[in-house]
Amino acid sequence: MKKYKTCIHRLGDYNSNFIYMKREDLIPFSFGGNKARKAKYFFDEIDRGNFDSVVTYGSGSSNHCRIISNMAKQRGLECYIISPKEAFEETFNQSMMNLFDAKIQVVSVDEVSDTIEKTLESLKNSGKNPYFIQGGGHGNLGTRAYVDCYEEIKEYEKENGIIFDYIFFASGTGTTQAGLICGQLINDDNKKIVGISIARKNPRGRDIVLSSIYEYFDEKKINKNRSLIEESTIFVDDYVGNGYGNMNDDISKTIENMISNYGIPMDSTYTAKAYNGMEKYIEKNNISGKNILFIHTGGTPLFFDYLKNKNI
Ligand SMILES: *Cc1c(COP(=O)(O)O)cnc(C)c1O
């Protein structure tokens, strides 16, 4: 399979640290992002199989649902999306899902899993062969996508004679983080891989990352010391505010600084929330003189929602 590869560039300094950014947002499909990297692995399996439809779930602002419906449309596959009505929003991602003819069912959050079952069953009963993808591209294929991303980071380090001490990014379902940590453990490296939670609190948020790591190592029959895995899993929930999508003035400032000073779009739900969280974490822990990589995980359409909502 041909994989996506993204660039890393030096951004600037913060608190006497050297900040670099890996631009997953520049993956060349449907505004990119970590969901595009993960989706490629799922669709590789779909392309090798005999599937005629795809079923997944996510909110109206979901980058995952945009990418999945775009990749399905490209192949002429039907795409079914189950969306919890509590998190239903009119966003540009939502408009694109409509553009790609996704069949969206909006149900209350406690009916989501039943509706998925029913949708899969009725597709099968009508002779179809649906492929199911978990929300956010969660699961071993999604994890593998970020094991491979970790290998790209290693390559950059070798080519440029630099070692990153820290890697920061927005952590949601935890698959991105699980993949990066698996990559690090496979390579016996000892960076600090810090997921900044954008929604979940501990201990649940971190436990989900851990279970994704165990699930991946189980499947690959890789044996790693349990306490080393535990030690390597840093899931910071200090900056979630009032949960998913909740923002504050500091996050707004990050969005406006990033686009004004660097020309980099960020959004309030994921990347700017995590970037701002990273800065606070650096200050709080007196980190200085380190090489720090921030992974821009995408979500560019949500940047435009930010502008629209601000009436700029
Ligand atoms: C989904 C998403 C994340 C979180 O990734 P997980 O693998 O679910 O932890 C981060 N940033 C953006 C832009 C996303 O869309």
mmCIF file of C-alpha atoms and ligand atoms in Angstrom:
data_model
loop_
_atom_site.group_PDB
_atom_site.id
_atom_site.type_symbol
_atom_site.label_atom_id
_atom_site.label_comp_id
_atom_site.label_asym_id
_atom_site.label_seq_id
_atom_site.Cartn_x
_atom_site.Cartn_y
_atom_site.Cartn_z
ATOM 1 C CA MET A 1 0.000 0.000 0.000
ATOM 2 C CA LYS A 2 1.178 3.493 -0.785
ATOM 3 C CA LYS A 3 1.110 5.442 2.465
ATOM 4 C CA TYR A 4 0.706 9.105 3.154
ATOM 5 C CA LYS A 5 3.840 10.891 4.345
ATOM 6 C CA THR A 6 3.885 14.360 5.859
ATOM 7 C CA CYS A 7 6.551 16.972 6.441
ATOM 8 C CA ILE A 8 8.048 18.190 9.688
ATOM 9 C CA HIS A 9 9.236 21.778 9.966
ATOM 10 C CA ARG A 10 10.744 24.021 12.586
ATOM 11 C CA LEU A 11 8.178 26.452 13.930
ATOM 12 C CA GLY A 12 9.883 28.624 16.542
ATOM 13 C CA ASP A 13 10.861 28.709 20.191
ATOM 14 C CA TYR A 14 8.731 28.500 23.298
ATOM 15 C CA ASN A 15 10.065 28.841 26.845
ATOM 16 C CA SER A 16 13.584 28.225 25.397
ATOM 17 C CA ASN A 17 12.432 24.994 23.730
ATOM 18 C CA PHE A 18 12.748 24.263 20.008
ATOM 19 C CA ILE A 19 9.289 23.666 18.594
ATOM 20 C CA TYR A 20 8.734 21.609 15.439
ATOM 21 C CA MET A 21 5.479 20.678 13.773
ATOM 22 C CA LYS A 22 4.462 17.577 11.830
ATOM 23 C CA ARG A 23 1.809 18.538 9.322
ATOM 24 C CA GLU A 24 -0.731 15.723 9.210
ATOM 25 C CA ASP A 25 -3.174 18.441 8.161
ATOM 26 C CA LEU A 26 -1.394 18.536 4.792
ATOM 27 C CA ILE A 27 -2.181 14.925 3.832
ATOM 28 C CA PRO A 28 -3.427 15.363 0.284
ATOM 29 C CA PHE A 29 -6.972 14.051 0.621
ATOM 30 C CA SER A 30 -10.086 15.897 1.834
ATOM 31 C CA PHE A 31 -8.243 18.420 4.031
ATOM 32 C CA GLY A 32 -6.083 15.660 5.497
ATOM 33 C CA GLY A 33 -5.606 15.064 9.191
ATOM 34 C CA ASN A 34 -5.136 11.954 11.315
ATOM 35 C CA LYS A 35 -8.503 10.572 10.163
ATOM 36 C CA ALA A 36 -7.218 10.583 6.574
ATOM 37 C CA ARG A 37 -4.085 8.671 7.589
ATOM 38 C CA LYS A 38 -6.178 6.082 9.442
ATOM 39 C CA ALA A 39 -8.895 5.869 6.766
ATOM 40 C CA LYS A 40 -6.302 4.878 4.148
ATOM 41 C CA TYR A 41 -5.677 1.623 6.057
ATOM 42 C CA PHE A 42 -9.378 0.827 6.332
ATOM 43 C CA PHE A 43 -10.001 1.539 2.676
ATOM 44 C CA ASP A 44 -7.028 -0.561 1.691
ATOM 45 C CA GLU A 45 -8.874 -3.468 3.316
ATOM 46 C CA ILE A 46 -12.134 -2.398 1.654
ATOM 47 C CA ASP A 47 -10.413 -2.249 -1.748
ATOM 48 C CA ARG A 48 -9.057 -5.760 -1.307
ATOM 49 C CA GLY A 49 -12.444 -7.112 -0.226
ATOM 50 C CA ASN A 50 -15.834 -7.330 -1.788
ATOM 51 C CA PHE A 51 -17.671 -4.545 0.009
ATOM 52 C CA ASP A 52 -20.434 -2.352 -1.375
ATOM 53 C CA SER A 53 -21.134 -0.100 1.598
ATOM 54 C CA VAL A 54 -19.472 1.456 4.626
ATOM 55 C CA VAL A 55 -21.008 2.069 8.052
ATOM 56 C CA THR A 56 -19.482 4.333 10.692
ATOM 57 C CA TYR A 57 -20.493 6.846 13.355
ATOM 58 C CA GLY A 58 -19.565 10.267 14.651
ATOM 59 C CA SER A 59 -20.831 13.746 15.374
ATOM 60 C CA GLY A 60 -21.829 16.406 12.876
ATOM 61 C CA SER A 61 -18.434 18.032 13.304
ATOM 62 C CA SER A 62 -16.540 14.766 12.855
ATOM 63 C CA ASN A 63 -13.467 14.893 10.630
ATOM 64 C CA HIS A 64 -13.576 11.104 10.530
ATOM 65 C CA CYS A 65 -17.091 11.035 9.025
ATOM 66 C CA ARG A 66 -16.115 13.623 6.401
ATOM 67 C CA ILE A 67 -13.112 11.589 5.258
ATOM 68 C CA ILE A 68 -14.918 8.233 5.304
ATOM 69 C CA SER A 69 -17.844 9.584 3.290
ATOM 70 C CA ASN A 70 -15.418 11.220 0.835
ATOM 71 C CA MET A 71 -13.432 8.009 0.325
ATOM 72 C CA ALA A 72 -16.678 6.038 -0.046
ATOM 73 C CA LYS A 73 -18.016 8.522 -2.603
ATOM 74 C CA GLN A 74 -14.758 8.321 -4.581
ATOM 75 C CA ARG A 75 -15.291 4.556 -4.921
ATOM 76 C CA GLY A 76 -19.042 4.666 -5.511
ATOM 77 C CA LEU A 77 -19.758 2.903 -2.205
ATOM 78 C CA GLU A 78 -22.780 3.737 -0.079
ATOM 79 C CA CYS A 79 -21.875 5.389 3.217
ATOM 80 C CA TYR A 80 -24.057 5.185 6.337
ATOM 81 C CA ILE A 81 -23.320 7.465 9.262
ATOM 82 C CA ILE A 82 -24.967 7.197 12.662
ATOM 83 C CA SER A 83 -24.784 10.520 14.475
ATOM 84 C CA PRO A 84 -25.749 11.290 18.081
ATOM 85 C CA LYS A 85 -28.256 14.149 18.103
ATOM 86 C CA GLU A 86 -26.707 15.629 21.267
ATOM 87 C CA ALA A 87 -23.565 16.394 19.253
ATOM 88 C CA PHE A 88 -25.298 17.303 16.010
ATOM 89 C CA GLU A 89 -24.096 20.574 14.538
ATOM 90 C CA GLU A 90 -24.293 22.307 11.207
ATOM 91 C CA THR A 91 -20.634 22.457 10.244
ATOM 92 C CA PHE A 92 -18.654 22.457 7.032
ATOM 93 C CA ASN A 93 -17.814 18.807 7.723
ATOM 94 C CA GLN A 94 -21.558 18.149 7.857
ATOM 95 C CA SER A 95 -22.106 19.988 4.551
ATOM 96 C CA MET A 96 -19.417 17.889 2.921
ATOM 97 C CA MET A 97 -20.983 14.653 4.227
ATOM 98 C CA ASN A 98 -24.198 15.783 2.511
ATOM 99 C CA LEU A 99 -22.269 16.605 -0.645
ATOM 100 C CA PHE A 100 -20.885 13.047 -0.644
ATOM 101 C CA ASP A 101 -24.438 11.637 -0.330
ATOM 102 C CA ALA A 102 -23.771 10.053 3.069
ATOM 103 C CA LYS A 103 -26.934 8.559 4.557
ATOM 104 C CA ILE A 104 -26.978 10.148 7.978
ATOM 105 C CA GLN A 105 -29.196 8.888 10.779
ATOM 106 C CA VAL A 106 -29.421 11.204 13.765
ATOM 107 C CA VAL A 107 -30.410 9.356 16.957
ATOM 108 C CA SER A 108 -29.991 10.000 20.665
ATOM 109 C CA VAL A 109 -26.603 9.033 22.041
ATOM 110 C CA ASP A 110 -27.848 5.935 23.887
ATOM 111 C CA GLU A 111 -29.385 4.585 20.689
ATOM 112 C CA VAL A 112 -26.202 4.854 18.629
ATOM 113 C CA SER A 113 -24.916 1.318 19.115
ATOM 114 C CA ASP A 114 -28.354 -0.272 18.558
ATOM 115 C CA THR A 115 -28.834 1.753 15.399
ATOM 116 C CA ILE A 116 -25.437 0.626 14.109
ATOM 117 C CA GLU A 117 -26.414 -3.020 14.698
ATOM 118 C CA LYS A 118 -29.765 -2.539 13.004
ATOM 119 C CA THR A 119 -28.239 -0.746 10.033
ATOM 120 C CA LEU A 120 -25.638 -3.488 9.527
ATOM 121 C CA GLU A 121 -28.292 -6.181 9.874
ATOM 122 C CA SER A 122 -30.724 -4.633 7.437
ATOM 123 C CA LEU A 123 -27.941 -4.088 4.884
ATOM 124 C CA LYS A 124 -26.927 -7.736 5.180
ATOM 125 C CA ASN A 125 -30.561 -8.854 4.958
ATOM 126 C CA SER A 126 -30.928 -6.976 1.697
ATOM 127 C CA GLY A 127 -27.948 -8.848 0.274
ATOM 128 C CA LYS A 128 -25.350 -6.142 0.797
ATOM 129 C CA ASN A 129 -21.852 -6.549 2.163
ATOM 130 C CA PRO A 130 -21.139 -3.610 4.507
ATOM 131 C CA TYR A 131 -17.766 -2.746 6.053
ATOM 132 C CA PHE A 132 -17.916 -1.310 9.557
ATOM 133 C CA ILE A 133 -15.464 1.311 10.822
ATOM 134 C CA GLN A 134 -15.451 2.377 14.472
ATOM 135 C CA GLY A 135 -15.856 6.071 15.285
ATOM 136 C CA GLY A 136 -12.666 8.056 14.836
ATOM 137 C CA GLY A 137 -11.026 5.148 13.006
ATOM 138 C CA HIS A 138 -10.463 3.406 16.335
ATOM 139 C CA GLY A 139 -9.000 -0.111 16.290
ATOM 140 C CA ASN A 140 -5.785 -1.876 15.316
ATOM 141 C CA LEU A 141 -5.705 -0.542 11.761
ATOM 142 C CA GLY A 142 -5.956 3.019 13.068
ATOM 143 C CA THR A 143 -3.268 2.257 15.625
ATOM 144 C CA ARG A 144 -1.025 0.846 12.902
ATOM 145 C CA ALA A 145 -1.376 4.081 10.930
ATOM 146 C CA TYR A 146 0.277 5.899 13.825
ATOM 147 C CA VAL A 147 2.949 3.241 14.371
ATOM 148 C CA ASP A 148 3.909 4.069 10.786
ATOM 149 C CA CYS A 149 3.725 7.792 11.547
ATOM 150 C CA TYR A 150 6.175 7.203 14.390
ATOM 151 C CA GLU A 151 8.554 5.562 11.903
ATOM 152 C CA GLU A 152 8.397 8.720 9.769
ATOM 153 C CA ILE A 153 9.353 10.776 12.804
ATOM 154 C CA LYS A 154 12.362 8.454 13.357
ATOM 155 C CA GLU A 155 13.369 8.899 9.734
ATOM 156 C CA TYR A 156 13.265 12.673 10.110
ATOM 157 C CA GLU A 157 15.395 12.444 13.237
ATOM 158 C CA LYS A 158 18.028 10.348 11.450
ATOM 159 C CA GLU A 159 18.123 12.562 8.383
ATOM 160 C CA ASN A 160 18.409 15.752 10.407
ATOM 161 C CA GLY A 161 20.553 14.622 13.315
ATOM 162 C CA ILE A 162 17.978 15.596 15.915
ATOM 163 C CA ILE A 163 16.155 13.726 18.662
ATOM 164 C CA PHE A 164 12.746 14.893 19.838
ATOM 165 C CA ASP A 165 12.424 14.813 23.621
ATOM 166 C CA TYR A 166 8.674 15.351 23.590
ATOM 167 C CA ILE A 167 5.787 14.732 21.195
ATOM 168 C CA PHE A 168 2.479 16.537 21.833
ATOM 169 C CA PHE A 169 -0.879 16.277 20.018
ATOM 170 C CA ALA A 170 -4.636 16.302 20.575
ATOM 171 C CA SER A 171 -5.836 12.995 22.020
ATOM 172 C CA GLY A 172 -9.475 11.992 21.527
ATOM 173 C CA THR A 173 -10.301 8.307 21.023
ATOM 174 C CA GLY A 174 -6.645 7.674 21.852
ATOM 175 C CA THR A 175 -5.805 5.694 18.710
ATOM 176 C CA THR A 176 -3.279 8.249 17.500
ATOM 177 C CA GLN A 177 -1.582 8.180 20.882
ATOM 178 C CA ALA A 178 -1.664 4.368 21.108
ATOM 179 C CA GLY A 179 0.038 4.082 17.711
ATOM 180 C CA LEU A 180 2.773 6.572 18.592
ATOM 181 C CA ILE A 181 3.463 4.816 21.914
ATOM 182 C CA CYS A 182 3.559 1.382 20.243
ATOM 183 C CA GLY A 183 6.012 2.826 17.705
ATOM 184 C CA GLN A 184 8.188 4.186 20.463
ATOM 185 C CA LEU A 185 8.152 0.905 22.439
ATOM 186 C CA ILE A 186 8.922 -1.154 19.328
ATOM 187 C CA ASN A 187 11.961 1.087 18.759
ATOM 188 C CA ASP A 188 12.998 1.082 22.440
ATOM 189 C CA ASP A 189 13.014 4.890 22.470
ATOM 190 C CA ASN A 190 12.334 7.033 25.483
ATOM 191 C CA LYS A 191 10.676 10.227 24.365
ATOM 192 C CA LYS A 192 7.820 11.632 26.342
ATOM 193 C CA ILE A 193 4.696 11.172 24.253
ATOM 194 C CA VAL A 194 2.100 13.460 25.769
ATOM 195 C CA GLY A 195 -1.509 13.270 24.610
ATOM 196 C CA ILE A 196 -3.457 16.398 25.484
ATOM 197 C CA SER A 197 -7.016 15.243 26.056
ATOM 198 C CA ILE A 198 -9.636 17.252 24.199
ATOM 199 C CA ALA A 199 -12.606 15.572 25.915
ATOM 200 C CA ARG A 200 -12.093 12.564 28.169
ATOM 201 C CA LYS A 201 -11.044 12.686 31.782
ATOM 202 C CA ASN A 202 -8.786 10.229 33.579
ATOM 203 C CA PRO A 203 -8.701 7.439 34.465
ATOM 204 C CA ARG A 204 -11.038 6.476 31.586
ATOM 205 C CA GLY A 205 -9.218 8.458 28.885
ATOM 206 C CA ARG A 206 -5.846 6.918 29.676
ATOM 207 C CA ASP A 207 -7.313 3.425 30.139
ATOM 208 C CA ILE A 208 -8.674 3.516 26.605
ATOM 209 C CA VAL A 209 -5.225 4.417 25.237
ATOM 210 C CA LEU A 210 -3.723 1.555 27.269
ATOM 211 C CA SER A 211 -6.270 -0.970 26.027
ATOM 212 C CA SER A 212 -5.584 0.066 22.412
ATOM 213 C CA ILE A 213 -1.862 -0.520 23.007
ATOM 214 C CA TYR A 214 -2.475 -3.976 24.519
ATOM 215 C CA GLU A 215 -4.865 -4.886 21.721
ATOM 216 C CA TYR A 216 -2.288 -3.940 19.084
ATOM 217 C CA PHE A 217 0.599 -5.784 20.750
ATOM 218 C CA ASP A 218 -1.663 -8.809 21.237
ATOM 219 C CA GLU A 219 -2.510 -8.963 17.563
ATOM 220 C CA LYS A 220 1.115 -8.478 16.507
ATOM 221 C CA LYS A 221 2.350 -10.922 19.178
ATOM 222 C CA ILE A 222 4.733 -8.310 20.528
ATOM 223 C CA ASN A 223 5.743 -8.704 24.159
ATOM 224 C CA LYS A 224 6.446 -5.568 26.160
ATOM 225 C CA ASN A 225 6.830 -5.026 29.848
ATOM 226 C CA ARG A 226 3.547 -3.909 31.388
ATOM 227 C CA SER A 227 5.033 -1.309 33.692
ATOM 228 C CA LEU A 228 7.011 0.173 30.803
ATOM 229 C CA ILE A 229 3.773 0.502 28.808
ATOM 230 C CA GLU A 230 2.081 2.134 31.799
ATOM 231 C CA GLU A 231 4.980 4.520 32.316
ATOM 232 C CA SER A 232 4.994 5.513 28.639
ATOM 233 C CA THR A 233 1.314 6.441 28.556
ATOM 234 C CA ILE A 234 0.923 10.103 29.492
ATOM 235 C CA PHE A 235 -2.641 11.311 28.970
ATOM 236 C CA VAL A 236 -3.109 14.857 30.276
ATOM 237 C CA ASP A 237 -6.694 15.835 31.089
ATOM 238 C CA ASP A 238 -5.954 19.265 32.632
ATOM 239 C CA TYR A 239 -7.055 21.259 29.577
ATOM 240 C CA VAL A 240 -10.387 19.723 28.552
ATOM 241 C CA GLY A 241 -12.412 22.526 30.172
ATOM 242 C CA ASN A 242 -16.075 21.555 30.079
ATOM 243 C CA GLY A 243 -15.497 18.705 27.669
ATOM 244 C CA TYR A 244 -15.626 18.031 23.929
ATOM 245 C CA GLY A 245 -15.844 21.208 21.876
ATOM 246 C CA ASN A 246 -15.684 23.478 24.907
ATOM 247 C CA MET A 247 -13.350 26.419 24.330
ATOM 248 C CA ASN A 248 -12.053 29.549 26.037
ATOM 249 C CA ASP A 249 -10.286 32.816 25.193
ATOM 250 C CA ASP A 250 -6.810 31.248 25.349
ATOM 251 C CA ILE A 251 -7.809 28.769 22.658
ATOM 252 C CA SER A 252 -9.144 31.627 20.483
ATOM 253 C CA LYS A 253 -5.846 33.421 20.914
ATOM 254 C CA THR A 254 -3.938 30.321 19.849
ATOM 255 C CA ILE A 255 -6.059 30.024 16.694
ATOM 256 C CA GLU A 256 -5.522 33.677 15.806
ATOM 257 C CA ASN A 257 -1.785 33.641 16.584
ATOM 258 C CA MET A 258 -1.156 30.468 14.618
ATOM 259 C CA ILE A 259 -2.832 31.724 11.445
ATOM 260 C CA SER A 260 -1.455 35.268 11.774
ATOM 261 C CA ASN A 261 2.140 34.412 12.680
ATOM 262 C CA TYR A 262 2.683 31.105 10.914
ATOM 263 C CA GLY A 263 -0.138 30.803 8.375
ATOM 264 C CA ILE A 264 -1.292 27.584 10.033
ATOM 265 C CA PRO A 265 -5.029 26.965 10.485
ATOM 266 C CA MET A 266 -6.089 25.362 13.762
ATOM 267 C CA ASP A 267 -9.500 24.601 15.226
ATOM 268 C CA SER A 268 -11.007 25.091 18.666
ATOM 269 C CA THR A 269 -12.049 21.471 19.298
ATOM 270 C CA TYR A 270 -8.757 19.694 18.636
ATOM 271 C CA THR A 271 -5.521 21.303 17.490
ATOM 272 C CA ALA A 272 -5.652 24.759 19.108
ATOM 273 C CA LYS A 273 -6.965 23.240 22.328
ATOM 274 C CA ALA A 274 -4.033 20.822 22.351
ATOM 275 C CA TYR A 275 -1.456 23.407 21.290
ATOM 276 C CA ASN A 276 -2.571 25.759 24.020
ATOM 277 C CA GLY A 277 -2.577 22.841 26.473
ATOM 278 C CA MET A 278 0.985 21.994 25.398
ATOM 279 C CA GLU A 279 2.167 25.540 26.128
ATOM 280 C CA LYS A 280 0.585 25.433 29.572
ATOM 281 C CA TYR A 281 2.071 22.002 30.251
ATOM 282 C CA ILE A 282 5.545 23.255 29.245
ATOM 283 C CA GLU A 283 5.252 26.196 31.621
ATOM 284 C CA LYS A 284 3.774 24.205 34.475
ATOM 285 C CA ASN A 285 6.515 21.580 34.283
ATOM 286 C CA ASN A 286 9.342 24.078 33.670
ATOM 287 C CA ILE A 287 10.413 22.343 30.495
ATOM 288 C CA SER A 288 13.221 24.152 28.663
ATOM 289 C CA GLY A 289 16.074 23.462 26.250
ATOM 290 C CA LYS A 290 14.182 20.508 24.691
ATOM 291 C CA ASN A 291 13.310 19.507 21.142
ATOM 292 C CA ILE A 292 9.539 19.365 20.996
ATOM 293 C CA LEU A 293 7.372 18.047 18.187
ATOM 294 C CA PHE A 294 3.727 19.049 17.934
ATOM 295 C CA ILE A 295 1.653 16.909 15.588
ATOM 296 C CA HIS A 296 -0.959 18.955 13.741
ATOM 297 C CA THR A 297 -3.701 16.344 13.443
ATOM 298 C CA GLY A 298 -5.880 18.281 10.977
ATOM 299 C CA GLY A 299 -9.462 19.448 11.303
ATOM 300 C CA THR A 300 -9.015 22.357 8.887
ATOM 301 C CA PRO A 301 -12.741 22.619 7.963
ATOM 302 C CA LEU A 302 -13.428 23.376 11.645
ATOM 303 C CA PHE A 303 -11.111 26.400 11.361
ATOM 304 C CA PHE A 304 -13.653 27.876 8.950
ATOM 305 C CA ASP A 305 -16.490 27.105 11.371
ATOM 306 C CA TYR A 306 -14.538 29.090 13.949
ATOM 307 C CA LEU A 307 -14.350 32.087 11.610
ATOM 308 C CA LYS A 308 -18.007 31.777 10.686
ATOM 309 C CA ASN A 309 -19.124 31.562 14.311
ATOM 310 C CA LYS A 310 -17.039 34.603 15.206
ATOM 311 C CA ASN A 311 -18.638 36.528 12.327
ATOM 312 C CA ILE A 312 -15.236 37.687 11.116
HETATM 313 C C1 LIG B 1 -10.026 12.849 15.814
HETATM 314 C C2 LIG B 1 -9.056 13.940 15.940
HETATM 315 C C3 LIG B 1 -8.069 13.925 16.949
HETATM 316 C C4 LIG B 1 -7.980 12.837 17.986
HETATM 317 O O1 LIG B 1 -7.434 11.651 17.441
HETATM 318 P P1 LIG B 1 -7.643 10.271 18.190
HETATM 319 O O2 LIG B 1 -6.871 9.273 17.404
HETATM 320 O O3 LIG B 1 -9.125 9.994 18.143
HETATM 321 O O4 LIG B 1 -7.169 10.409 19.579
HETATM 322 C C5 LIG B 1 -7.166 14.963 16.988
HETATM 323 N N1 LIG B 1 -7.225 15.979 16.090
HETATM 324 C C6 LIG B 1 -8.149 16.031 15.118
HETATM 325 C C7 LIG B 1 -8.149 17.190 14.203
HETATM 326 C C8 LIG B 1 -9.104 15.004 14.996
HETATM 327 O O5 LIG B 1 -10.020 15.071 14.025
#
